[in-house]
PDB file of C-alpha atoms in Angstrom:
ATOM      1  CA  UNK Z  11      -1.442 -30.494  23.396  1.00  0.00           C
ATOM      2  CA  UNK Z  12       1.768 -31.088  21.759  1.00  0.00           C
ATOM      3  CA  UNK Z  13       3.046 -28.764  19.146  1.00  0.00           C
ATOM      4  CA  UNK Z  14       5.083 -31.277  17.444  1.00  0.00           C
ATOM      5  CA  UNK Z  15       8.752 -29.346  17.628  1.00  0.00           C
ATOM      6  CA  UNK Z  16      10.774 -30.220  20.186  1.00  0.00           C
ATOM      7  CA  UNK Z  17       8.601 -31.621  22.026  1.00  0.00           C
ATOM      8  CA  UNK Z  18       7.060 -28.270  23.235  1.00  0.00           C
ATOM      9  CA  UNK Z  19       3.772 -28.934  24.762  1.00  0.00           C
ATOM     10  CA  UNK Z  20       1.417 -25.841  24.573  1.00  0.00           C
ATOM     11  CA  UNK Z  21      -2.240 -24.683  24.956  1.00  0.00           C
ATOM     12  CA  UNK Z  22      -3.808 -21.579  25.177  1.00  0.00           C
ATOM     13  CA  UNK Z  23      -5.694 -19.246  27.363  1.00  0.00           C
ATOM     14  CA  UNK Z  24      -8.390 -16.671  26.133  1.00  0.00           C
ATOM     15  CA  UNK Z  25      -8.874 -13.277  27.411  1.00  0.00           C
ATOM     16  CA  UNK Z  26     -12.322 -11.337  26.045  1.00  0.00           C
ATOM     17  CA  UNK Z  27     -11.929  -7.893  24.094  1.00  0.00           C
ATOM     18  CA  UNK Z  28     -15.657  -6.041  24.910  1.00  0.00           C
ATOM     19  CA  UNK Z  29     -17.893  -3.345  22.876  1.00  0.00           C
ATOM     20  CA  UNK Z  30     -19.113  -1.186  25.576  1.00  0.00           C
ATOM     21  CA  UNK Z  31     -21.848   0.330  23.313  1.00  0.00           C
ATOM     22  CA  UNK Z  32     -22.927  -3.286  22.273  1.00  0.00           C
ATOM     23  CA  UNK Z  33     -22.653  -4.396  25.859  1.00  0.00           C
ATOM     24  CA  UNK Z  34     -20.994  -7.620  24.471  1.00  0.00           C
ATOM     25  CA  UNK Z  35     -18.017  -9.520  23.572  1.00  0.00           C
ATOM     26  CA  UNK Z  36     -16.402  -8.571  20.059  1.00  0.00           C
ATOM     27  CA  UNK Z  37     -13.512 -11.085  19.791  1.00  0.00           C
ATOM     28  CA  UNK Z  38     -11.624 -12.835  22.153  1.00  0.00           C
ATOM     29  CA  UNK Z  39      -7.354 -13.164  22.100  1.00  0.00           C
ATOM     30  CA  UNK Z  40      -5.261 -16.436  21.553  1.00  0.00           C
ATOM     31  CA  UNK Z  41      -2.773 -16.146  24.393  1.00  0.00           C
ATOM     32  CA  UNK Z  42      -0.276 -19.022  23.932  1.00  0.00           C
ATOM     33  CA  UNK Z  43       0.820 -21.065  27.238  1.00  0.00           C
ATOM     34  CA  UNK Z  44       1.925 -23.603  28.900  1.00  0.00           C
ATOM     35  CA  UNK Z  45       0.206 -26.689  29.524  1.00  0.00           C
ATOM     36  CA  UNK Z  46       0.301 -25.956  33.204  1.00  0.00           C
ATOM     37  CA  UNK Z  47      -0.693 -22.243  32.314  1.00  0.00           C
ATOM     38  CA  UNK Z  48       3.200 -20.979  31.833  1.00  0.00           C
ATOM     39  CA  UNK Z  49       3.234 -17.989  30.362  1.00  0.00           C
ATOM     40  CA  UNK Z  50       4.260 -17.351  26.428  1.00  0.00           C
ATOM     41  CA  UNK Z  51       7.862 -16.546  27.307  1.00  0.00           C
ATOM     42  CA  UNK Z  52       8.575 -20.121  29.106  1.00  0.00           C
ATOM     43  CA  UNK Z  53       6.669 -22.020  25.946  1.00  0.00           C
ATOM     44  CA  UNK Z  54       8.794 -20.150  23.560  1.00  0.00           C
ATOM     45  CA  UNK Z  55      11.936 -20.201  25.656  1.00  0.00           C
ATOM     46  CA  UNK Z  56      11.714 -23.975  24.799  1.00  0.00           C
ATOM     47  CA  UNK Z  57      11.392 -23.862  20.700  1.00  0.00           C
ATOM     48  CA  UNK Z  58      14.783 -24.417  19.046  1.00  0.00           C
ATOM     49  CA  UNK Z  59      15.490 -20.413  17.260  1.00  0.00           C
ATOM     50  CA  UNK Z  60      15.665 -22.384  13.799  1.00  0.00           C
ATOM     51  CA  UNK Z  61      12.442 -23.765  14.508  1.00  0.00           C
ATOM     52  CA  UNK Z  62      10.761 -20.469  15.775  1.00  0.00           C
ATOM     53  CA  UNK Z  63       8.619 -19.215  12.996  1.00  0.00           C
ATOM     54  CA  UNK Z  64       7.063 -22.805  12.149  1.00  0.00           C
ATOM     55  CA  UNK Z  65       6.219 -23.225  15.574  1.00  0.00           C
ATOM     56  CA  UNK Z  66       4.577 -19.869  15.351  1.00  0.00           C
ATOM     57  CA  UNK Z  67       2.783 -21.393  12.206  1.00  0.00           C
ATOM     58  CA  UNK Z  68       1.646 -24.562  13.971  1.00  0.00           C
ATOM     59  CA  UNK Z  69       0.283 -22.933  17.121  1.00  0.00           C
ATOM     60  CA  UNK Z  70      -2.049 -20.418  15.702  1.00  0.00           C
ATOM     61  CA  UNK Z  71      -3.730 -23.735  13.480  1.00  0.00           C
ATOM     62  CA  UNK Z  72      -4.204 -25.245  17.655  1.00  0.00           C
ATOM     63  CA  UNK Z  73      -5.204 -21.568  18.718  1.00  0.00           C
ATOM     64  CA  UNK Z  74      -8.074 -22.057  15.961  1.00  0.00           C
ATOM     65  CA  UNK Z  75      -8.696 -25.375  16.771  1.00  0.00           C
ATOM     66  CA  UNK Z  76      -9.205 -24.913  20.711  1.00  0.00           C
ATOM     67  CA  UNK Z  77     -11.380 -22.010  19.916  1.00  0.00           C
ATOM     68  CA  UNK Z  78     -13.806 -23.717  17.649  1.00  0.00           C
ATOM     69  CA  UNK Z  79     -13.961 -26.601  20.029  1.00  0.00           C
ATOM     70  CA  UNK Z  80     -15.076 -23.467  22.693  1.00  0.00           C
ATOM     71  CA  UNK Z  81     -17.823 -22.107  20.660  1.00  0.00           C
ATOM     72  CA  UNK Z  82     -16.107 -18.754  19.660  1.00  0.00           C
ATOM     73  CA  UNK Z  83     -18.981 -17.029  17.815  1.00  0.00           C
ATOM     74  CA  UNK Z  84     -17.480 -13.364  17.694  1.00  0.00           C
ATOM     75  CA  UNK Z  85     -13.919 -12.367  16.141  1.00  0.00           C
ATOM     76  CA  UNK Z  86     -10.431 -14.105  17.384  1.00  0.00           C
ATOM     77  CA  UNK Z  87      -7.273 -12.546  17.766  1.00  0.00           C
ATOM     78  CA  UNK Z  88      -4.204 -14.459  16.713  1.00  0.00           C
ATOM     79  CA  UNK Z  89      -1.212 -13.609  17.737  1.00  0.00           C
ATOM     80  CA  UNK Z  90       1.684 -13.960  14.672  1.00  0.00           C
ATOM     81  CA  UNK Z  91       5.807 -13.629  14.683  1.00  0.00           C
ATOM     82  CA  UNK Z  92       6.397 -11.630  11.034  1.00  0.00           C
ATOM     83  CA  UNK Z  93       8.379 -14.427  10.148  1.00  0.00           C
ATOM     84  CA  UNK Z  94       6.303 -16.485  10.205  1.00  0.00           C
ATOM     85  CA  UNK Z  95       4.141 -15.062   7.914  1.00  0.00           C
ATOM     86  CA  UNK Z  96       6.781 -15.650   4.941  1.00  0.00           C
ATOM     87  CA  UNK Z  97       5.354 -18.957   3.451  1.00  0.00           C
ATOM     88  CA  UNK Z  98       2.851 -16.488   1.232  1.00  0.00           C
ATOM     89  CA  UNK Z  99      -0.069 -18.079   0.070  1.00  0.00           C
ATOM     90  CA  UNK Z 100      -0.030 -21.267   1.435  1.00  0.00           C
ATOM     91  CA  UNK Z 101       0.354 -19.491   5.089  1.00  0.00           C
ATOM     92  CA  UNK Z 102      -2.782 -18.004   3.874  1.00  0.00           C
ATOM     93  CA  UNK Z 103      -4.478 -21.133   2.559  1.00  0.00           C
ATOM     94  CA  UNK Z 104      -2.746 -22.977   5.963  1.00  0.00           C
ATOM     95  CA  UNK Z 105      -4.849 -20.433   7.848  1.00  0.00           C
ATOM     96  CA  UNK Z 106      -8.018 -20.674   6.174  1.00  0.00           C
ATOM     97  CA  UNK Z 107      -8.367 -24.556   6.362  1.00  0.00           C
ATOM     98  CA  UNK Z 108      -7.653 -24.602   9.754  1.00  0.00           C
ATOM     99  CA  UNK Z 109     -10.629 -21.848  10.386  1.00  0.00           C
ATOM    100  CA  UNK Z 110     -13.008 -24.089   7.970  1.00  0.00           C
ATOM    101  CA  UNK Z 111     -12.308 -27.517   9.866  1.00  0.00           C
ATOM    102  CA  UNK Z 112     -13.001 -25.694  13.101  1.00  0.00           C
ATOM    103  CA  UNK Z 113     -15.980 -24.423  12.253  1.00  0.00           C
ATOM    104  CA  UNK Z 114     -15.245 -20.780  12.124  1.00  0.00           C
ATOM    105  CA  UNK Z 115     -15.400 -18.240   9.382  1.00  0.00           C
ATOM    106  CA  UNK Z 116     -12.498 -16.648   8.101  1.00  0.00           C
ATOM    107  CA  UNK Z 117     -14.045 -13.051   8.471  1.00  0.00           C
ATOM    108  CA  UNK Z 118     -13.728 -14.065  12.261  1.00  0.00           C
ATOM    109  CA  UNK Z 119     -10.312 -13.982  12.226  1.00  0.00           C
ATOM    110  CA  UNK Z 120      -8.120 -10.805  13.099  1.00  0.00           C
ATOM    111  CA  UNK Z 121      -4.115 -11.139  12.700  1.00  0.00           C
ATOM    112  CA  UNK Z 122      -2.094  -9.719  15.242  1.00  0.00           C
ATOM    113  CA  UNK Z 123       1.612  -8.115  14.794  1.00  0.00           C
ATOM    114  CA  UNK Z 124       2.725  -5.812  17.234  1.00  0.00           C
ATOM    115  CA  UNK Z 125       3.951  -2.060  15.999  1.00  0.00           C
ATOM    116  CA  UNK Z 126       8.005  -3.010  16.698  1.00  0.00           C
ATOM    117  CA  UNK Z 127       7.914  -6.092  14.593  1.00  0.00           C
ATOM    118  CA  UNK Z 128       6.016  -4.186  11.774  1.00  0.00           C
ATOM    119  CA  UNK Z 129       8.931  -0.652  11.429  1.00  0.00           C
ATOM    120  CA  UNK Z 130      11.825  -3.459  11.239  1.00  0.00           C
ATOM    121  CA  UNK Z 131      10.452  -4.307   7.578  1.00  0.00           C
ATOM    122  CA  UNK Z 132       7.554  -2.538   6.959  1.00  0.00           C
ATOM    123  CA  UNK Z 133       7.124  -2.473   2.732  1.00  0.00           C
ATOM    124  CA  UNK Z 134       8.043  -6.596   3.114  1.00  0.00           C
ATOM    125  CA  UNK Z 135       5.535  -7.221   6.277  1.00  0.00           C
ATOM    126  CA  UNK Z 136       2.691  -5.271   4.628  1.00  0.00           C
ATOM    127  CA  UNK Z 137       2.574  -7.094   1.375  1.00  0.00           C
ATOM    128  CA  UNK Z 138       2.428 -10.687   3.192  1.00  0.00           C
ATOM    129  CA  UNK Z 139      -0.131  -9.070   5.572  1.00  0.00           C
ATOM    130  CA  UNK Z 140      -2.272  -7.950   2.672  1.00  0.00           C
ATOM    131  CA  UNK Z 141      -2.629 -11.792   1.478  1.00  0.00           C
ATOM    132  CA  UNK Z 142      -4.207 -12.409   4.734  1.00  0.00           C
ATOM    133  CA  UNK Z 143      -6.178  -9.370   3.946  1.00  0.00           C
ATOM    134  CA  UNK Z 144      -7.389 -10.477   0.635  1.00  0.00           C
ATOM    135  CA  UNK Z 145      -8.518 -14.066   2.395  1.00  0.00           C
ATOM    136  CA  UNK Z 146     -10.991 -11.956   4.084  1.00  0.00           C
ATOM    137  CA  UNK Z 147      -8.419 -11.848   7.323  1.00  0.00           C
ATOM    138  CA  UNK Z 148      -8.703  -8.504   9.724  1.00  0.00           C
ATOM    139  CA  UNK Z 149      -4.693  -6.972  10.613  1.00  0.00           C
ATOM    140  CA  UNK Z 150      -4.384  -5.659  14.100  1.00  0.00           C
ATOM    141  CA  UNK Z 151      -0.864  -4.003  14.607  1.00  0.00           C
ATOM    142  CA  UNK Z 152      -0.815  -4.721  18.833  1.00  0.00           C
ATOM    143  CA  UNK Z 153       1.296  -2.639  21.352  1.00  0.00           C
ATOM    144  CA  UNK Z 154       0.609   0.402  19.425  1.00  0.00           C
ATOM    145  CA  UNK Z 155       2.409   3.861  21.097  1.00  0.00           C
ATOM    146  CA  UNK Z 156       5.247   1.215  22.325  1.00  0.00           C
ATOM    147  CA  UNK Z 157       7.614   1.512  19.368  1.00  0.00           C
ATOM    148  CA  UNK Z 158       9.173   4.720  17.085  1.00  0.00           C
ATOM    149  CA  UNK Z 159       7.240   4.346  13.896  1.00  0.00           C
ATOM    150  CA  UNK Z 160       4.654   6.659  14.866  1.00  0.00           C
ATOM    151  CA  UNK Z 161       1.158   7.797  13.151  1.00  0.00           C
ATOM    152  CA  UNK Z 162       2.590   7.557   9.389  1.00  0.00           C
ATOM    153  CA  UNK Z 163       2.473   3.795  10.156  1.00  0.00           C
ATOM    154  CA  UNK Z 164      -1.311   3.480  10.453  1.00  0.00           C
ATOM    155  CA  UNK Z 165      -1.441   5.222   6.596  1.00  0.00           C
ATOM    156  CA  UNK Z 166       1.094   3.294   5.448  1.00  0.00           C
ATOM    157  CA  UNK Z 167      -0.352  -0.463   6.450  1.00  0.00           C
ATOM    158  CA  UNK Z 168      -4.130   1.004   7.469  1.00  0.00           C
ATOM    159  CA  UNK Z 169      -4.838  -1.962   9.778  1.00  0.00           C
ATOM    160  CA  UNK Z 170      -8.023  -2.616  10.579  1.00  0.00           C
ATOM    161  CA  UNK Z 171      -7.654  -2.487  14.460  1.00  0.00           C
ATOM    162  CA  UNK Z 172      -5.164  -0.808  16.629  1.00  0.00           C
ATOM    163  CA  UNK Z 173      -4.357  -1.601  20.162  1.00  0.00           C
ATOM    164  CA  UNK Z 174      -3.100   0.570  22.495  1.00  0.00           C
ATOM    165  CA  UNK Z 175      -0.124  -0.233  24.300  1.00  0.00           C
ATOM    166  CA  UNK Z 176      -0.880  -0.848  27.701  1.00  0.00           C
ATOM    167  CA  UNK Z 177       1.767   1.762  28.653  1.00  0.00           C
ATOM    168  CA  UNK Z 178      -0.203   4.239  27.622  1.00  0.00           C
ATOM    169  CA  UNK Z 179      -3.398   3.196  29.120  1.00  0.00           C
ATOM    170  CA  UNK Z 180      -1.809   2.613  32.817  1.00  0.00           C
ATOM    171  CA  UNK Z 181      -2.855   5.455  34.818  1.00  0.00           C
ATOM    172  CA  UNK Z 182      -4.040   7.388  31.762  1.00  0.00           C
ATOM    173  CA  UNK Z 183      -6.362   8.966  33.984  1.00  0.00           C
ATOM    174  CA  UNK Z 184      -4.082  10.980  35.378  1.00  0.00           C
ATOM    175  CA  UNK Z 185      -0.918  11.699  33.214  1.00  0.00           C
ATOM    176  CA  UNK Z 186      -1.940  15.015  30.668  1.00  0.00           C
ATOM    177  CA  UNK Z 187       1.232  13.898  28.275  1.00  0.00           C
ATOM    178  CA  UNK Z 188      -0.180  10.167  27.864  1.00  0.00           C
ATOM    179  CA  UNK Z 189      -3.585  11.764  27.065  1.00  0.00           C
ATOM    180  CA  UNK Z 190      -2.749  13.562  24.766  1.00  0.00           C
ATOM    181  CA  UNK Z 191      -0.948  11.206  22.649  1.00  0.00           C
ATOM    182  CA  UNK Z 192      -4.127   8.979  23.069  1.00  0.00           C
ATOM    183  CA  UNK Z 193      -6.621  11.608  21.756  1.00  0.00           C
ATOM    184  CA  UNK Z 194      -3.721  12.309  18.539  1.00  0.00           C
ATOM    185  CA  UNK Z 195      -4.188   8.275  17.873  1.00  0.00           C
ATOM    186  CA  UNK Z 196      -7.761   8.075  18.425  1.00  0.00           C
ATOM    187  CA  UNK Z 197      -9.105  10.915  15.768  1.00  0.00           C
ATOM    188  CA  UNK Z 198      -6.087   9.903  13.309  1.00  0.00           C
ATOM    189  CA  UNK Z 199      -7.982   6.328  13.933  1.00  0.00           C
ATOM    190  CA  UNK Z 200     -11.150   7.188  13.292  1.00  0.00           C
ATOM    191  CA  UNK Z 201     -10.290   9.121  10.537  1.00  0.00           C
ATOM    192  CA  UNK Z 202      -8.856   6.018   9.130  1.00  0.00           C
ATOM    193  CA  UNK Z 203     -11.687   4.023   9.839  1.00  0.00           C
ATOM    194  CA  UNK Z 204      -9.177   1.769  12.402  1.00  0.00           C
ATOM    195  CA  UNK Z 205     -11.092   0.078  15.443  1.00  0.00           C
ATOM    196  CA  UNK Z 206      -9.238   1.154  18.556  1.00  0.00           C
ATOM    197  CA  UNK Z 207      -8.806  -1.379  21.589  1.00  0.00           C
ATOM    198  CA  UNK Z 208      -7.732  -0.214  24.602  1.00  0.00           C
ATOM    199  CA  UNK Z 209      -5.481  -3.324  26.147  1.00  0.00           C
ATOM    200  CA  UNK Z 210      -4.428  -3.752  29.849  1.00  0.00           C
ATOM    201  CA  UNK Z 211      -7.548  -1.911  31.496  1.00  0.00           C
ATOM    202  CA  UNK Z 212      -7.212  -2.302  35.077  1.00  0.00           C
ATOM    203  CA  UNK Z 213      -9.307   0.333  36.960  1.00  0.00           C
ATOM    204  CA  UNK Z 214     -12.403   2.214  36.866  1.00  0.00           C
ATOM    205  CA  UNK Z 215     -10.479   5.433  36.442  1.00  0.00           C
ATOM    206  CA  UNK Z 216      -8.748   4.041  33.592  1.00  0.00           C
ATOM    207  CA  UNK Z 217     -11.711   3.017  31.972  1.00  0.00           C
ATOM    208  CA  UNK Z 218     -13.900   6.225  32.793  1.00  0.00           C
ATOM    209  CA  UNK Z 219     -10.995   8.602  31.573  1.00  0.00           C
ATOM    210  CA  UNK Z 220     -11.376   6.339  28.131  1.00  0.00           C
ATOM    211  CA  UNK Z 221     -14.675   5.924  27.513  1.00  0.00           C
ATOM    212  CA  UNK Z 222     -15.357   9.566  27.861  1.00  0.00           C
ATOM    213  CA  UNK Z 223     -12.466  10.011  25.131  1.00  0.00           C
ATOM    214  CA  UNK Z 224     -14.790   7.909  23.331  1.00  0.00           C
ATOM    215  CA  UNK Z 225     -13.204   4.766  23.317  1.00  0.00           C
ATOM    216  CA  UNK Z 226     -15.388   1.867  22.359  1.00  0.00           C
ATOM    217  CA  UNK Z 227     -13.608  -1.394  22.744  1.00  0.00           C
ATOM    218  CA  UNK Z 228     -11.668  -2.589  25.963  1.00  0.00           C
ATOM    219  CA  UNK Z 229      -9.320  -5.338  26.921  1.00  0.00           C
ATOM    220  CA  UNK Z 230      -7.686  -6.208  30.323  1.00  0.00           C
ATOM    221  CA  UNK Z 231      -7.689  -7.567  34.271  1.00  0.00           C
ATOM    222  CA  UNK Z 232     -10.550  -5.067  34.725  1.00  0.00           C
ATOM    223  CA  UNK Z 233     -12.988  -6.776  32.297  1.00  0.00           C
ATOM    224  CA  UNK Z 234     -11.538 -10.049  32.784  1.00  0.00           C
ATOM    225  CA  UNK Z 235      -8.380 -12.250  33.539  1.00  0.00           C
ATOM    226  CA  UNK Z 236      -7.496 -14.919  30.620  1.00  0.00           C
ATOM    227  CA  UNK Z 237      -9.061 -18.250  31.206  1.00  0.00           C
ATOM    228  CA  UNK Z 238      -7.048 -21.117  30.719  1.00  0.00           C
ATOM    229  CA  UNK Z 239      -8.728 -23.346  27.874  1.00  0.00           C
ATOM    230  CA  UNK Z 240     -11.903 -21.815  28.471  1.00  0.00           C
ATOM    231  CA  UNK Z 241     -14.128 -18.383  27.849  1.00  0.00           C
ATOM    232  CA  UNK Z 242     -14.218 -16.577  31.253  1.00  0.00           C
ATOM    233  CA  UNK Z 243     -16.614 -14.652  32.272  1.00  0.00           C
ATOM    234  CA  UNK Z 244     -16.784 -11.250  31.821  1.00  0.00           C
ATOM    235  CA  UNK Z 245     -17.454  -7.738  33.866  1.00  0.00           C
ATOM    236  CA  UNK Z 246     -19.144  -4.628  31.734  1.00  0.00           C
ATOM    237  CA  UNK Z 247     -18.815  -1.509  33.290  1.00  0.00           C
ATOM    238  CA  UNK Z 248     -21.519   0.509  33.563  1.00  0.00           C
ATOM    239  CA  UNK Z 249     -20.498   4.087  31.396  1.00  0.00           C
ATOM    240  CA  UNK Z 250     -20.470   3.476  28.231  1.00  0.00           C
ATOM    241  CA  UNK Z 251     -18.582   5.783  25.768  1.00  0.00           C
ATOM    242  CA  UNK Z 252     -19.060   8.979  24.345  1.00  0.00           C
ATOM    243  CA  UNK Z 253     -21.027   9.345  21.499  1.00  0.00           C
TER     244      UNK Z 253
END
């Protein structure tokens, strides 16, 4: 599929985010890529820097597209650059249509900006993410625990999902410092009233050490890889989380 800027040719690949509890899938993530399944960084490597954020524009309308076409019935994760979100309300409107001619709902749509992007401008950032918000769009600040901005963050923007920074989940199971900065995010979360994903599951251990926190919504290799233009299938572990 060609995203009509320099003639960068892109699809995507989507990758399943699971409720434990529900013992189902709650949204799956746009991951951009090649058309040969090339990761983001070689598809972006190839947009002009002038033509960046419009690119970024363009390929979340395909990301929509492609997963309308799939049948997505539960929530979808989009990916977004924070420039790109500049164009106000007709970003908003762009994003909208393009849910409607898919076939999708807006409410099934959940904005994703990762924690870094967000500190470099946060007052800016937070009033173009709440016109998404006001469409009836969900804001998901990704990578969470990667960056410096810390827990004031989540009450500045309140997002309405969080993801954990895979950093923090890898080998979670046993590192004490790691855990504890987990359980600080998690009540501070659910205090909030912020969903909490933890991204880049791997293991059992990983999971087990999780769920008993009382983590309720996973993403990674151990639930399933991204499939390429496609919804893979999926593996549920067994525990499910504290209650």
């Amino acid at each position: 599929m060609s995203g009509g800027l320099a003639d960068v040719r892109y699809s995507y690949a989507f990758q399943p985010i699971v409720d434990i509890n529900a013992q189902a899938i709650w949204s799956y993530e746009a991951l951009i890529r090649g058309t040969r399944g090339e990761g983001a960084g070689s598809v972006y490597a190839r947009v002009d820097r002038l033509d960046l954020h419009e690119f970024d524009r363009q390929s979340r309308g395909v990301a929509i597209e492609i997963a309308g076409r799939l049948g997505v019935a539960c929530s979808l994760n989009l990916n977004a650059l924070p420039g790109s979100l500049a164009d106000g309300t007709a970003g908003v409107e762009r994003t909208v249509a393009s849910a409607l001619a898919a076939g999708l709902s807006v409410d099934q749509l959940v904005l994703e900006v990762t924690e870094s992007e967000v500190i470099e401008d946060a007052v800016v950032l937070c009033e173009r993410l709440n016109a998404y918000r006001a469409a009836g769009i969900r804001i998901a600040i990704d990578d969470f625990g990667a960056g410096y901005a810390g827990l004031n963050l989540l009450a500045d923007l309140q997002p309405d999902v969080l993801k954990l920074d895979m950093t923090l989940v890898r080998g979670i199971d046993g590192r004490g410092a790691r855990q504890s900065i987990v359980r600080a995010i998690l009540q501070v979360s659910l205090d909030l009233g912020i969903d909490v994903v933890a991204e880049g599951v791997e293991t059992m251990r990983e999971y087990e050490w999780l769920a008993e926190l009382g983590l309720v919504l996973f993403q990674g290799y151990l639930i399933a890889k991204p499939a390429f233009e496609s919804l893979p299938a999926i593996m549920l572990p067994r525990v499910q989380a504290a209650r």
